mmCIF file with all atom_site columns, C-alpha atoms in Angstrom:
data_model
loop_
_atom_site.group_PDB
_atom_site.id
_atom_site.type_symbol
_atom_site.label_atom_id
_atom_site.label_alt_id
_atom_site.label_comp_id
_atom_site.label_asym_id
_atom_site.label_entity_id
_atom_site.label_seq_id
_atom_site.pdbx_PDB_ins_code
_atom_site.Cartn_x
_atom_site.Cartn_y
_atom_site.Cartn_z
_atom_site.occupancy
_atom_site.B_iso_or_equiv
_atom_site.pdbx_formal_charge
_atom_site.auth_seq_id
_atom_site.auth_comp_id
_atom_site.auth_asym_id
_atom_site.auth_atom_id
_atom_site.pdbx_PDB_model_num
ATOM 1   C CA . ALA A 1 1   ? -3.521  0.083   14.282  1.00 91.00 ? 589 ALA A CA 1
ATOM 2   C CA . ILE A 1 2   ? -2.906  -3.083  13.526  1.00 94.00 ? 590 ILE A CA 1
ATOM 3   C CA . GLU A 1 3   ? -0.602  -3.969  16.776  1.00 93.00 ? 591 GLU A CA 1
ATOM 4   C CA . ARG A 1 4   ? -3.286  -2.519  18.597  1.00 93.00 ? 592 ARG A CA 1
ATOM 5   C CA . LEU A 1 5   ? -5.591  -5.348  17.702  1.00 94.00 ? 593 LEU A CA 1
ATOM 6   C CA . PRO A 1 6   ? -6.101  -8.011  19.884  1.00 95.00 ? 594 PRO A CA 1
ATOM 7   C CA . ASN A 1 7   ? -6.423  -10.551 16.989  1.00 95.00 ? 595 ASN A CA 1
ATOM 8   C CA . GLU A 1 8   ? -3.909  -12.023 15.841  1.00 96.00 ? 596 GLU A CA 1
ATOM 9   C CA . GLU A 1 9   ? -4.778  -12.995 12.474  1.00 96.00 ? 597 GLU A CA 1
ATOM 10  C CA . ILE A 1 10  ? -6.399  -9.966  10.513  1.00 96.00 ? 598 ILE A CA 1
ATOM 11  C CA . ILE A 1 11  ? -7.940  -8.955  7.594   1.00 96.00 ? 599 ILE A CA 1
ATOM 12  C CA . LEU A 1 12  ? -8.044  -5.208  6.212   1.00 96.00 ? 600 LEU A CA 1
ATOM 13  C CA . LEU A 1 13  ? -10.912 -4.438  4.100   1.00 96.00 ? 601 LEU A CA 1
ATOM 14  C CA . PRO A 1 14  ? -9.413  -1.159  2.168   1.00 95.00 ? 602 PRO A CA 1
ATOM 15  C CA . ASN A 1 15  ? -12.700 0.014   -0.488  1.00 92.00 ? 603 ASN A CA 1
ATOM 16  C CA . ASN A 1 16  ? -10.591 2.409   -1.777  1.00 90.00 ? 604 ASN A CA 1
ATOM 17  C CA . LYS A 1 17  ? -8.427  1.689   -4.451  1.00 89.00 ? 605 LYS A CA 1
ATOM 18  C CA . ASN A 1 18  ? -6.003  5.163   -3.015  1.00 92.00 ? 606 ASN A CA 1
ATOM 19  C CA . VAL A 1 19  ? -5.667  2.987   0.154   1.00 95.00 ? 607 VAL A CA 1
ATOM 20  C CA . ILE A 1 20  ? -5.194  -0.551  -1.128  1.00 95.00 ? 608 ILE A CA 1
ATOM 21  C CA . LEU A 1 21  ? -1.116  0.529   -1.699  1.00 96.00 ? 609 LEU A CA 1
ATOM 22  C CA . ALA A 1 22  ? -1.152  1.895   1.566   1.00 96.00 ? 610 ALA A CA 1
ATOM 23  C CA . ALA A 1 23  ? -2.804  -1.199  3.177   1.00 97.00 ? 611 ALA A CA 1
ATOM 24  C CA . ARG A 1 24  ? 0.079   -3.295  1.901   1.00 96.00 ? 612 ARG A CA 1
ATOM 25  C CA . GLN A 1 25  ? 2.691   -1.852  3.059   1.00 96.00 ? 613 GLN A CA 1
ATOM 26  C CA . ALA A 1 26  ? 0.929   -1.734  6.242   1.00 96.00 ? 614 ALA A CA 1
ATOM 27  C CA . ALA A 1 27  ? 0.476   -5.667  6.649   1.00 96.00 ? 615 ALA A CA 1
ATOM 28  C CA . GLU A 1 28  ? 4.175   -6.355  6.211   1.00 95.00 ? 616 GLU A CA 1
ATOM 29  C CA . GLN A 1 29  ? 5.588   -3.853  8.608   1.00 95.00 ? 617 GLN A CA 1
ATOM 30  C CA . VAL A 1 30  ? 3.663   -5.827  10.954  1.00 94.00 ? 618 VAL A CA 1
ATOM 31  C CA . THR A 1 31  ? 5.503   -8.655  12.668  1.00 92.00 ? 619 THR A CA 1
ATOM 32  C CA . ASN A 1 32  ? 3.752   -10.318 15.646  1.00 93.00 ? 620 ASN A CA 1
ATOM 33  C CA . LYS A 1 33  ? 0.306   -10.634 13.419  1.00 96.00 ? 621 LYS A CA 1
ATOM 34  C CA . ARG A 1 34  ? -0.484  -12.312 10.561  1.00 96.00 ? 622 ARG A CA 1
ATOM 35  C CA . VAL A 1 35  ? -2.679  -9.884  8.613   1.00 97.00 ? 623 VAL A CA 1
ATOM 36  C CA . ARG A 1 36  ? -4.114  -10.455 4.991   1.00 97.00 ? 624 ARG A CA 1
ATOM 37  C CA . VAL A 1 37  ? -5.705  -7.580  2.400   1.00 97.00 ? 625 VAL A CA 1
ATOM 38  C CA . VAL A 1 38  ? -8.289  -8.111  0.576   1.00 97.00 ? 626 VAL A CA 1
ATOM 39  C CA . PRO A 1 39  ? -8.360  -5.648  -2.414  1.00 97.00 ? 627 PRO A CA 1
ATOM 40  C CA . SER A 1 40  ? -11.850 -3.879  -2.131  1.00 95.00 ? 628 SER A CA 1
ATOM 41  C CA . PHE A 1 41  ? -12.778 -1.024  -3.868  1.00 91.00 ? 629 PHE A CA 1
ATOM 42  C CA . PRO A 1 42  ? -15.227 0.214   -3.791  1.00 89.00 ? 630 PRO A CA 1
ATOM 43  C CA . ILE A 1 43  ? -17.492 0.492   -0.393  1.00 91.00 ? 631 ILE A CA 1
ATOM 44  C CA . PRO A 1 44  ? -20.072 -2.921  -2.111  1.00 94.00 ? 632 PRO A CA 1
ATOM 45  C CA . GLN A 1 45  ? -16.814 -4.719  -2.628  1.00 94.00 ? 633 GLN A CA 1
ATOM 46  C CA . GLY A 1 46  ? -15.819 -4.582  0.869   1.00 94.00 ? 634 GLY A CA 1
ATOM 47  C CA . ILE A 1 47  ? -19.491 -5.421  1.923   1.00 94.00 ? 635 ILE A CA 1
ATOM 48  C CA . THR A 1 48  ? -19.601 -8.262  -0.393  1.00 94.00 ? 636 THR A CA 1
ATOM 49  C CA . ALA A 1 49  ? -16.081 -9.623  1.405   1.00 95.00 ? 637 ALA A CA 1
ATOM 50  C CA . MET A 1 50  ? -17.750 -9.457  4.954   1.00 95.00 ? 638 MET A CA 1
ATOM 51  C CA . PHE A 1 51  ? -20.328 -11.150 4.425   1.00 92.00 ? 639 PHE A CA 1
ATOM 52  C CA . GLU A 1 52  ? -18.333 -14.315 2.095   1.00 91.00 ? 640 GLU A CA 1
ATOM 53  C CA . TYR A 1 53  ? -16.216 -13.654 5.525   1.00 92.00 ? 641 TYR A CA 1
ATOM 54  C CA . GLN A 1 54  ? -19.892 -14.809 7.515   1.00 90.00 ? 642 GLN A CA 1
ATOM 55  C CA . ASN A 1 55  ? -20.873 -17.412 5.089   1.00 85.00 ? 643 ASN A CA 1
ATOM 56  C CA . ALA A 1 56  ? -17.041 -18.889 5.105   1.00 80.00 ? 644 ALA A CA 1
ATOM 57  C CA . ARG A 1 57  ? -16.988 -18.862 9.123   1.00 80.00 ? 645 ARG A CA 1
ATOM 58  C CA . SER A 1 58  ? -20.510 -20.221 9.916   1.00 84.00 ? 646 SER A CA 1
ATOM 59  C CA . ILE A 1 59  ? -19.359 -23.350 7.427   1.00 84.00 ? 647 ILE A CA 1
ATOM 60  C CA . GLU A 1 60  ? -16.015 -23.383 7.829   1.00 85.00 ? 648 GLU A CA 1
ATOM 61  C CA . PRO A 1 61  ? -14.933 -22.441 11.237  1.00 84.00 ? 649 PRO A CA 1
ATOM 62  C CA . ALA A 1 62  ? -11.985 -23.791 11.097  1.00 86.00 ? 650 ALA A CA 1
ATOM 63  C CA . ALA A 1 63  ? -10.783 -22.398 7.831   1.00 88.00 ? 651 ALA A CA 1
ATOM 64  C CA . THR A 1 64  ? -7.692  -20.660 7.851   1.00 92.00 ? 652 THR A CA 1
ATOM 65  C CA . LEU A 1 65  ? -6.438  -17.019 7.404   1.00 93.00 ? 653 LEU A CA 1
ATOM 66  C CA . ASP A 1 66  ? -5.593  -17.460 4.207   1.00 94.00 ? 654 ASP A CA 1
ATOM 67  C CA . GLU A 1 67  ? -8.585  -19.928 3.075   1.00 93.00 ? 655 GLU A CA 1
ATOM 68  C CA . THR A 1 68  ? -10.669 -17.412 3.971   1.00 93.00 ? 656 THR A CA 1
ATOM 69  C CA . ALA A 1 69  ? -8.829  -14.409 2.651   1.00 95.00 ? 657 ALA A CA 1
ATOM 70  C CA . ASP A 1 70  ? -8.148  -15.757 -0.349  1.00 95.00 ? 658 ASP A CA 1
ATOM 71  C CA . GLN A 1 71  ? -12.858 -16.378 -0.728  1.00 93.00 ? 659 GLN A CA 1
ATOM 72  C CA . MET A 1 72  ? -12.954 -13.094 0.016   1.00 95.00 ? 660 MET A CA 1
ATOM 73  C CA . ILE A 1 73  ? -10.987 -12.324 -2.209  1.00 96.00 ? 661 ILE A CA 1
ATOM 74  C CA . GLU A 1 74  ? -12.886 -13.944 -4.788  1.00 95.00 ? 662 GLU A CA 1
ATOM 75  C CA . VAL A 1 75  ? -15.867 -12.937 -4.419  1.00 95.00 ? 663 VAL A CA 1
ATOM 76  C CA . LEU A 1 76  ? -14.931 -9.684  -5.471  1.00 95.00 ? 664 LEU A CA 1
ATOM 77  C CA . LYS A 1 77  ? -15.428 -9.981  -8.941  1.00 93.00 ? 665 LYS A CA 1
ATOM 78  C CA . LEU A 1 78  ? -18.548 -11.204 -8.434  1.00 94.00 ? 666 LEU A CA 1
ATOM 79  C CA . VAL A 1 79  ? -19.974 -7.261  -8.093  1.00 96.00 ? 667 VAL A CA 1
ATOM 80  C CA . VAL A 1 80  ? -20.290 -4.302  -9.947  1.00 97.00 ? 668 VAL A CA 1
ATOM 81  C CA . THR A 1 81  ? -20.216 -0.871  -8.481  1.00 97.00 ? 669 THR A CA 1
ATOM 82  C CA . GLY A 1 82  ? -22.249 2.078   -10.042 1.00 98.00 ? 670 GLY A CA 1
ATOM 83  C CA . GLU A 1 83  ? -22.073 5.361   -8.505  1.00 98.00 ? 671 GLU A CA 1
ATOM 84  C CA . ILE A 1 84  ? -24.568 8.359   -9.215  1.00 98.00 ? 672 ILE A CA 1
ATOM 85  C CA . THR A 1 85  ? -23.270 11.764  -8.905  1.00 98.00 ? 673 THR A CA 1
ATOM 86  C CA . ARG A 1 86  ? -23.130 15.102  -10.527 1.00 97.00 ? 674 ARG A CA 1
ATOM 87  C CA . ALA A 1 87  ? -20.428 16.428  -12.991 1.00 97.00 ? 675 ALA A CA 1
ATOM 88  C CA . THR A 1 88  ? -18.578 18.933  -12.119 1.00 96.00 ? 676 THR A CA 1
ATOM 89  C CA . ARG A 1 89  ? -17.116 20.772  -15.123 1.00 96.00 ? 677 ARG A CA 1
ATOM 90  C CA . ASP A 1 90  ? -18.508 19.822  -19.082 1.00 97.00 ? 678 ASP A CA 1
ATOM 91  C CA . VAL A 1 91  ? -16.063 17.277  -20.679 1.00 95.00 ? 679 VAL A CA 1
ATOM 92  C CA . GLU A 1 92  ? -16.564 14.864  -23.761 1.00 95.00 ? 680 GLU A CA 1
ATOM 93  C CA . ILE A 1 93  ? -15.067 10.781  -22.397 1.00 93.00 ? 681 ILE A CA 1
ATOM 94  C CA . ASP A 1 94  ? -15.135 8.533   -25.092 1.00 91.00 ? 682 ASP A CA 1
ATOM 95  C CA . GLY A 1 95  ? -18.338 9.799   -27.103 1.00 93.00 ? 683 GLY A CA 1
ATOM 96  C CA . LEU A 1 96  ? -19.879 10.958  -24.017 1.00 96.00 ? 684 LEU A CA 1
ATOM 97  C CA . ILE A 1 97  ? -20.782 14.884  -23.835 1.00 96.00 ? 685 ILE A CA 1
ATOM 98  C CA . VAL A 1 98  ? -21.537 15.655  -20.130 1.00 97.00 ? 686 VAL A CA 1
ATOM 99  C CA . ARG A 1 99  ? -22.327 19.306  -19.292 1.00 98.00 ? 687 ARG A CA 1
ATOM 100 C CA . ALA A 1 100 ? -21.266 20.235  -15.291 1.00 97.00 ? 688 ALA A CA 1
ATOM 101 C CA . GLU A 1 101 ? -24.207 19.791  -12.800 1.00 97.00 ? 689 GLU A CA 1
ATOM 102 C CA . GLN A 1 102 ? -25.576 17.276  -15.519 1.00 98.00 ? 690 GLN A CA 1
ATOM 103 C CA . PHE A 1 103 ? -26.101 13.471  -13.189 1.00 98.00 ? 691 PHE A CA 1
ATOM 104 C CA . ILE A 1 104 ? -23.212 10.888  -14.188 1.00 98.00 ? 692 ILE A CA 1
ATOM 105 C CA . GLY A 1 105 ? -22.916 7.561   -13.654 1.00 98.00 ? 693 GLY A CA 1
ATOM 106 C CA . LEU A 1 106 ? -19.810 5.642   -13.162 1.00 97.00 ? 694 LEU A CA 1
ATOM 107 C CA . ILE A 1 107 ? -19.421 1.686   -13.421 1.00 97.00 ? 695 ILE A CA 1
ATOM 108 C CA . ASP A 1 108 ? -16.300 0.280   -11.443 1.00 94.00 ? 696 ASP A CA 1
ATOM 109 C CA . ASP A 1 109 ? -15.329 3.794   -11.465 1.00 92.00 ? 697 ASP A CA 1
ATOM 110 C CA . VAL A 1 110 ? -15.504 4.675   -15.010 1.00 95.00 ? 698 VAL A CA 1
ATOM 111 C CA . LEU A 1 111 ? -17.092 7.119   -16.275 1.00 97.00 ? 699 LEU A CA 1
ATOM 112 C CA . ALA A 1 112 ? -20.301 5.357   -18.704 1.00 98.00 ? 700 ALA A CA 1
ATOM 113 C CA . VAL A 1 113 ? -24.271 7.864   -18.948 1.00 98.00 ? 701 VAL A CA 1
ATOM 114 C CA . ALA A 1 114 ? -24.632 10.587  -18.354 1.00 98.00 ? 702 ALA A CA 1
ATOM 115 C CA . GLY A 1 115 ? -28.411 12.715  -17.863 1.00 98.00 ? 703 GLY A CA 1
ATOM 116 C CA . ASP A 1 116 ? -30.469 15.495  -16.731 1.00 98.00 ? 704 ASP A CA 1
ATOM 117 C CA . GLU A 1 117 ? -32.866 12.687  -14.764 1.00 98.00 ? 705 GLU A CA 1
ATOM 118 C CA . ILE A 1 118 ? -31.178 10.781  -12.251 1.00 98.00 ? 706 ILE A CA 1
ATOM 119 C CA . GLU A 1 119 ? -33.573 7.763   -12.941 1.00 98.00 ? 707 GLU A CA 1
ATOM 120 C CA . HIS A 1 120 ? -33.088 7.748   -16.613 1.00 98.00 ? 708 HIS A CA 1
ATOM 121 C CA . VAL A 1 121 ? -29.263 7.796   -15.564 1.00 98.00 ? 709 VAL A CA 1
ATOM 122 C CA . ALA A 1 122 ? -30.178 5.359   -12.896 1.00 98.00 ? 710 ALA A CA 1
ATOM 123 C CA . VAL A 1 123 ? -31.554 3.130   -15.372 1.00 98.00 ? 711 VAL A CA 1
ATOM 124 C CA . ASP A 1 124 ? -29.091 3.266   -18.500 1.00 98.00 ? 712 ASP A CA 1
ATOM 125 C CA . LEU A 1 125 ? -26.534 2.821   -15.925 1.00 98.00 ? 713 LEU A CA 1
ATOM 126 C CA . LEU A 1 126 ? -27.843 -0.726  -15.078 1.00 98.00 ? 714 LEU A CA 1
ATOM 127 C CA . ARG A 1 127 ? -28.401 -1.367  -18.884 1.00 98.00 ? 715 ARG A CA 1
ATOM 128 C CA . LYS A 1 128 ? -25.013 -1.202  -19.360 1.00 98.00 ? 716 LYS A CA 1
ATOM 129 C CA . ALA A 1 129 ? -23.798 -2.860  -16.474 1.00 98.00 ? 717 ALA A CA 1
ATOM 130 C CA . ASN A 1 130 ? -25.684 -5.743  -17.826 1.00 98.00 ? 718 ASN A CA 1
ATOM 131 C CA . ALA A 1 131 ? -27.892 -6.197  -14.964 1.00 98.00 ? 719 ALA A CA 1
ATOM 132 C CA . ASP A 1 132 ? -29.874 -8.581  -16.048 1.00 96.00 ? 720 ASP A CA 1
ATOM 133 C CA . ARG A 1 133 ? -27.241 -10.878 -15.988 1.00 97.00 ? 721 ARG A CA 1
ATOM 134 C CA . TYR A 1 134 ? -27.440 -10.600 -11.921 1.00 97.00 ? 722 TYR A CA 1
ATOM 135 C CA . GLU A 1 135 ? -29.523 -11.238 -9.258  1.00 97.00 ? 723 GLU A CA 1
ATOM 136 C CA . ARG A 1 136 ? -29.440 -8.126  -6.998  1.00 97.00 ? 724 ARG A CA 1
ATOM 137 C CA . VAL A 1 137 ? -29.230 -4.313  -6.844  1.00 98.00 ? 725 VAL A CA 1
ATOM 138 C CA . THR A 1 138 ? -28.730 -2.528  -4.067  1.00 98.00 ? 726 THR A CA 1
ATOM 139 C CA . LEU A 1 139 ? -28.940 1.055   -3.552  1.00 98.00 ? 727 LEU A CA 1
ATOM 140 C CA . TYR A 1 140 ? -27.566 2.843   -1.127  1.00 98.00 ? 728 TYR A CA 1
ATOM 141 C CA . TYR A 1 141 ? -28.383 6.379   -0.800  1.00 98.00 ? 729 TYR A CA 1
ATOM 142 C CA . GLY A 1 142 ? -26.546 9.238   0.782   1.00 97.00 ? 730 GLY A CA 1
ATOM 143 C CA . ASP A 1 143 ? -25.742 12.932  -0.304  1.00 96.00 ? 731 ASP A CA 1
ATOM 144 C CA . GLY A 1 144 ? -29.071 14.291  -1.122  1.00 95.00 ? 732 GLY A CA 1
ATOM 145 C CA . SER A 1 145 ? -31.570 11.745  -1.543  1.00 97.00 ? 733 SER A CA 1
ATOM 146 C CA . THR A 1 146 ? -33.699 10.409  1.206   1.00 98.00 ? 734 THR A CA 1
ATOM 147 C CA . GLU A 1 147 ? -35.326 7.030   1.626   1.00 98.00 ? 735 GLU A CA 1
ATOM 148 C CA . THR A 1 148 ? -38.380 8.104   -0.210  1.00 98.00 ? 736 THR A CA 1
ATOM 149 C CA . ASP A 1 149 ? -36.566 9.109   -3.251  1.00 98.00 ? 737 ASP A CA 1
ATOM 150 C CA . ALA A 1 150 ? -34.200 6.188   -2.627  1.00 98.00 ? 738 ALA A CA 1
ATOM 151 C CA . ARG A 1 151 ? -37.557 3.374   -2.555  1.00 98.00 ? 739 ARG A CA 1
ATOM 152 C CA . THR A 1 152 ? -39.461 5.658   -5.295  1.00 98.00 ? 740 THR A CA 1
ATOM 153 C CA . LEU A 1 153 ? -36.065 5.043   -7.517  1.00 98.00 ? 741 LEU A CA 1
ATOM 154 C CA . MET A 1 154 ? -36.335 1.954   -6.269  1.00 98.00 ? 742 MET A CA 1
ATOM 155 C CA . ARG A 1 155 ? -39.867 1.030   -7.935  1.00 98.00 ? 743 ARG A CA 1
ATOM 156 C CA . THR A 1 156 ? -38.589 2.375   -11.514 1.00 98.00 ? 744 THR A CA 1
ATOM 157 C CA . LEU A 1 157 ? -35.640 -0.061  -11.740 1.00 98.00 ? 745 LEU A CA 1
ATOM 158 C CA . GLU A 1 158 ? -38.538 -2.689  -10.697 1.00 98.00 ? 746 GLU A CA 1
ATOM 159 C CA . ASP A 1 159 ? -40.114 -2.113  -13.284 1.00 97.00 ? 747 ASP A CA 1
ATOM 160 C CA . VAL A 1 160 ? -37.393 -2.017  -15.785 1.00 98.00 ? 748 VAL A CA 1
ATOM 161 C CA . PHE A 1 161 ? -35.295 -4.727  -13.972 1.00 98.00 ? 749 PHE A CA 1
ATOM 162 C CA . ALA A 1 162 ? -38.013 -7.068  -13.177 1.00 97.00 ? 750 ALA A CA 1
ATOM 163 C CA . ASP A 1 163 ? -36.083 -10.117 -12.633 1.00 97.00 ? 751 ASP A CA 1
ATOM 164 C CA . LEU A 1 164 ? -34.171 -8.324  -10.075 1.00 98.00 ? 752 LEU A CA 1
ATOM 165 C CA . GLU A 1 165 ? -33.715 -8.012  -6.332  1.00 98.00 ? 753 GLU A CA 1
ATOM 166 C CA . PHE A 1 166 ? -33.920 -5.169  -5.281  1.00 98.00 ? 754 PHE A CA 1
ATOM 167 C CA . GLU A 1 167 ? -33.022 -3.169  -1.621  1.00 98.00 ? 755 GLU A CA 1
ATOM 168 C CA . VAL A 1 168 ? -32.382 0.439   -0.317  1.00 98.00 ? 756 VAL A CA 1
ATOM 169 C CA . VAL A 1 169 ? -30.230 0.568   2.739   1.00 97.00 ? 757 VAL A CA 1
ATOM 170 C CA . TYR A 1 170 ? -29.059 3.750   4.280   1.00 97.00 ? 758 TYR A CA 1
ATOM 171 C CA . GLY A 1 171 ? -25.003 4.902   2.958   1.00 95.00 ? 759 GLY A CA 1
ATOM 172 C CA . GLY A 1 172 ? -24.643 7.967   4.228   1.00 95.00 ? 760 GLY A CA 1
ATOM 173 C CA . GLN A 1 173 ? -21.814 8.633   1.142   1.00 94.00 ? 761 GLN A CA 1
ATOM 174 C CA . PRO A 1 174 ? -20.819 12.163  0.121   1.00 95.00 ? 762 PRO A CA 1
ATOM 175 C CA . LEU A 1 175 ? -21.226 13.667  -3.105  1.00 95.00 ? 763 LEU A CA 1
ATOM 176 C CA . TYR A 1 176 ? -22.920 10.370  -3.667  1.00 97.00 ? 764 TYR A CA 1
ATOM 177 C CA . PRO A 1 177 ? -26.807 10.000  -3.615  1.00 98.00 ? 765 PRO A CA 1
ATOM 178 C CA . TYR A 1 178 ? -26.328 6.673   -4.607  1.00 98.00 ? 766 TYR A CA 1
ATOM 179 C CA . ILE A 1 179 ? -23.674 3.429   -4.741  1.00 98.00 ? 767 ILE A CA 1
ATOM 180 C CA . ILE A 1 180 ? -24.966 0.518   -6.869  1.00 98.00 ? 768 ILE A CA 1
ATOM 181 C CA . SER A 1 181 ? -23.849 -2.879  -5.469  1.00 98.00 ? 769 SER A CA 1
ATOM 182 C CA . ILE A 1 182 ? -24.782 -5.323  -8.338  1.00 98.00 ? 770 ILE A CA 1
ATOM 183 C CA . GLU A 1 183 ? -24.180 -8.911  -7.551  1.00 96.00 ? 771 GLU A CA 1
#
């Protein structure tokens, strides 16, 4: 796929930790193009990296591939990702007891909170992620959530985190009612 692209310089955004190694291997095998991998995971990191790409190209259109990719990699650490889904089984991890079908919240892929009500899980998730140290929260709604649900949740979160800017975006992701980007 890389070789079929008309571009001579390519930046790959895997957006999945299980794909990063494969992306790097693919980049190494291409000999007629310059390819860099920005090791983004999960999706909010990739989106933030793309915004940085746009910013970098508008500020410095003559930036090299390496300069642009390095800037994109640098912003990855500015994003905290929260994910809300349902537990598939009973489990206890690091003292957190989770029952099957409860809502669970992950911070950067690590189980952080659990509860019966999605609103409480979202608030607890943002608290544990120290969201008050950031500026912006984007709620990507997907599986089982509607725009109305997402906007209702956003209003709840705005009441608790009044200093943050919130945005709702349709993500359409399976398995996760919400993926939350904290920047």
